[in-house]
């Protein structure tokens, strides 16, 4: 039996009724469905069922069936004209609830706005999510040039200021594990890809108390970040100012560190420490 890859998600069900289909493992299918949501989160312009199937390494029929269920429940949107899938508003709603639960919206945003008012540049709050950093809040500066790391963005730990701060001030055993296992991806010609060099960079961050990104994650951008410490003295989040290179020198950017550290201390005292 074949499945038409261009039909709408509601049309796929025949394979489930096939004698060969058997009874699916519900727990496994939930994991696969969640995996599809994660993949769609990396596709801001959406993706076709065939593309998602290839990336997930799942049979097309399974991918299509799961996308149909996720679309029905509002977790995924289906764009009929382009035959592409996008994350749905239900995901945004849940994300906002998580943000509110952790205090990122009500508590953090006024502090980020105050920092941006004083620097005139974008302020970003991130937490660690495995081998990535997750942007949880951002306030853009009044300038025309806009930073692209929006809330929900998953970024590199090794090429960003927020990521380096999270690695440098992680619990000792976790930091050593990250230093040994973290993928060192060459996102720009300035990205650190040598493991010994990255360890030296993290040692420097620990000595200075702040991290710098100078076109390592995105050409034309630089940033400085400081950690938010929990009661054990480990970073549970990081706070950054990001600017285009034509607007601030590295020295001028680092002059914002005391302001960021003051804001980070205030946020650490207010936010739930995960």
CSV table of N, CA, C and O in Angstrom, one decimal, residues 208-212 224-226 241 252-264:
chain,number,residue,atom,x,y,z
A,208,UNK,N,37.7,35.7,34.5
A,208,UNK,CA,37.2,37.0,34.3
A,208,UNK,C,35.8,37.2,34.9
A,208,UNK,O,35.4,38.4,35.2
A,209,UNK,N,35.0,36.1,35.0
A,209,UNK,CA,33.7,36.3,35.5
A,209,UNK,C,32.6,36.6,34.4
A,209,UNK,O,31.4,36.8,34.7
A,210,UNK,N,33.0,36.7,33.2
A,210,UNK,CA,32.1,36.9,32.1
A,210,UNK,C,32.7,36.3,30.8
A,210,UNK,O,33.9,36.0,30.7
A,211,UNK,N,31.8,36.1,29.8
A,211,UNK,CA,32.1,35.5,28.5
A,211,UNK,C,31.9,36.4,27.4
A,211,UNK,O,31.0,37.3,27.5
A,212,UNK,N,32.7,36.3,26.4
A,212,UNK,CA,32.6,37.1,25.2
A,212,UNK,C,32.5,36.3,23.9
A,212,UNK,O,33.1,35.2,23.8
A,224,UNK,N,28.5,39.9,25.1
A,224,UNK,CA,29.1,39.7,26.3
A,224,UNK,C,28.0,39.1,27.3
A,224,UNK,O,26.9,39.6,27.2
A,225,UNK,N,28.4,38.1,28.1
A,225,UNK,CA,27.4,37.5,29.0
A,225,UNK,C,28.0,37.2,30.3
A,225,UNK,O,29.2,37.0,30.5
A,226,UNK,N,27.1,37.2,31.3
A,226,UNK,CA,27.4,36.9,32.7
A,226,UNK,C,26.5,35.8,33.2
A,226,UNK,O,25.4,35.7,32.7
A,241,UNK,N,24.4,41.0,26.6
A,241,UNK,CA,24.1,42.1,25.7
A,241,UNK,C,24.8,41.8,24.3
A,241,UNK,O,25.9,41.3,24.3
A,252,UNK,N,34.3,48.5,24.4
A,252,UNK,CA,33.1,49.3,24.8
A,252,UNK,C,32.0,48.3,25.3
A,252,UNK,O,31.2,48.6,26.2
A,253,UNK,N,31.9,47.2,24.6
A,253,UNK,CA,30.9,46.2,25.0
A,253,UNK,C,31.2,45.6,26.4
A,253,UNK,O,30.3,45.5,27.2
A,254,UNK,N,32.5,45.3,26.7
A,254,UNK,CA,32.8,44.8,28.0
A,254,UNK,C,32.6,45.8,29.1
A,254,UNK,O,32.4,45.4,30.3
A,255,UNK,N,32.4,47.1,28.8
A,255,UNK,CA,32.1,48.1,29.8
A,255,UNK,C,30.7,47.9,30.3
A,255,UNK,O,30.4,48.5,31.4
A,256,UNK,N,29.9,47.1,29.7
A,256,UNK,CA,28.5,46.8,30.1
A,256,UNK,C,28.5,45.7,31.2
A,256,UNK,O,27.4,45.4,31.7
A,257,UNK,N,29.6,45.0,31.4
A,257,UNK,CA,29.6,43.9,32.3
A,257,UNK,C,29.1,44.2,33.7
A,257,UNK,O,28.3,43.5,34.2
A,258,UNK,N,29.6,45.3,34.3
A,258,UNK,CA,29.0,45.6,35.7
A,258,UNK,C,27.5,45.7,35.7
A,258,UNK,O,26.8,45.3,36.7
A,259,UNK,N,26.9,46.4,34.7
A,259,UNK,CA,25.5,46.5,34.6
A,259,UNK,C,24.8,45.1,34.5
A,259,UNK,O,23.8,44.8,35.2
A,260,UNK,N,25.4,44.3,33.6
A,260,UNK,CA,24.9,42.9,33.5
A,260,UNK,C,25.0,42.1,34.8
A,260,UNK,O,24.0,41.4,35.1
A,261,UNK,N,26.1,42.2,35.5
A,261,UNK,CA,26.3,41.5,36.7
A,261,UNK,C,25.3,42.0,37.8
A,261,UNK,O,24.7,41.1,38.5
A,262,UNK,N,25.0,43.3,37.8
A,262,UNK,CA,24.0,43.8,38.8
A,262,UNK,C,22.6,43.2,38.5
A,262,UNK,O,21.9,42.8,39.3
A,263,UNK,N,22.3,43.2,37.2
A,263,UNK,CA,21.0,42.7,36.7
A,263,UNK,C,20.9,41.2,37.0
A,263,UNK,O,19.8,40.7,37.4
A,264,UNK,N,22.0,40.5,36.7
A,264,UNK,CA,22.0,39.0,36.9
A,264,UNK,C,21.8,38.7,38.4
A,264,UNK,O,21.1,37.7,38.7
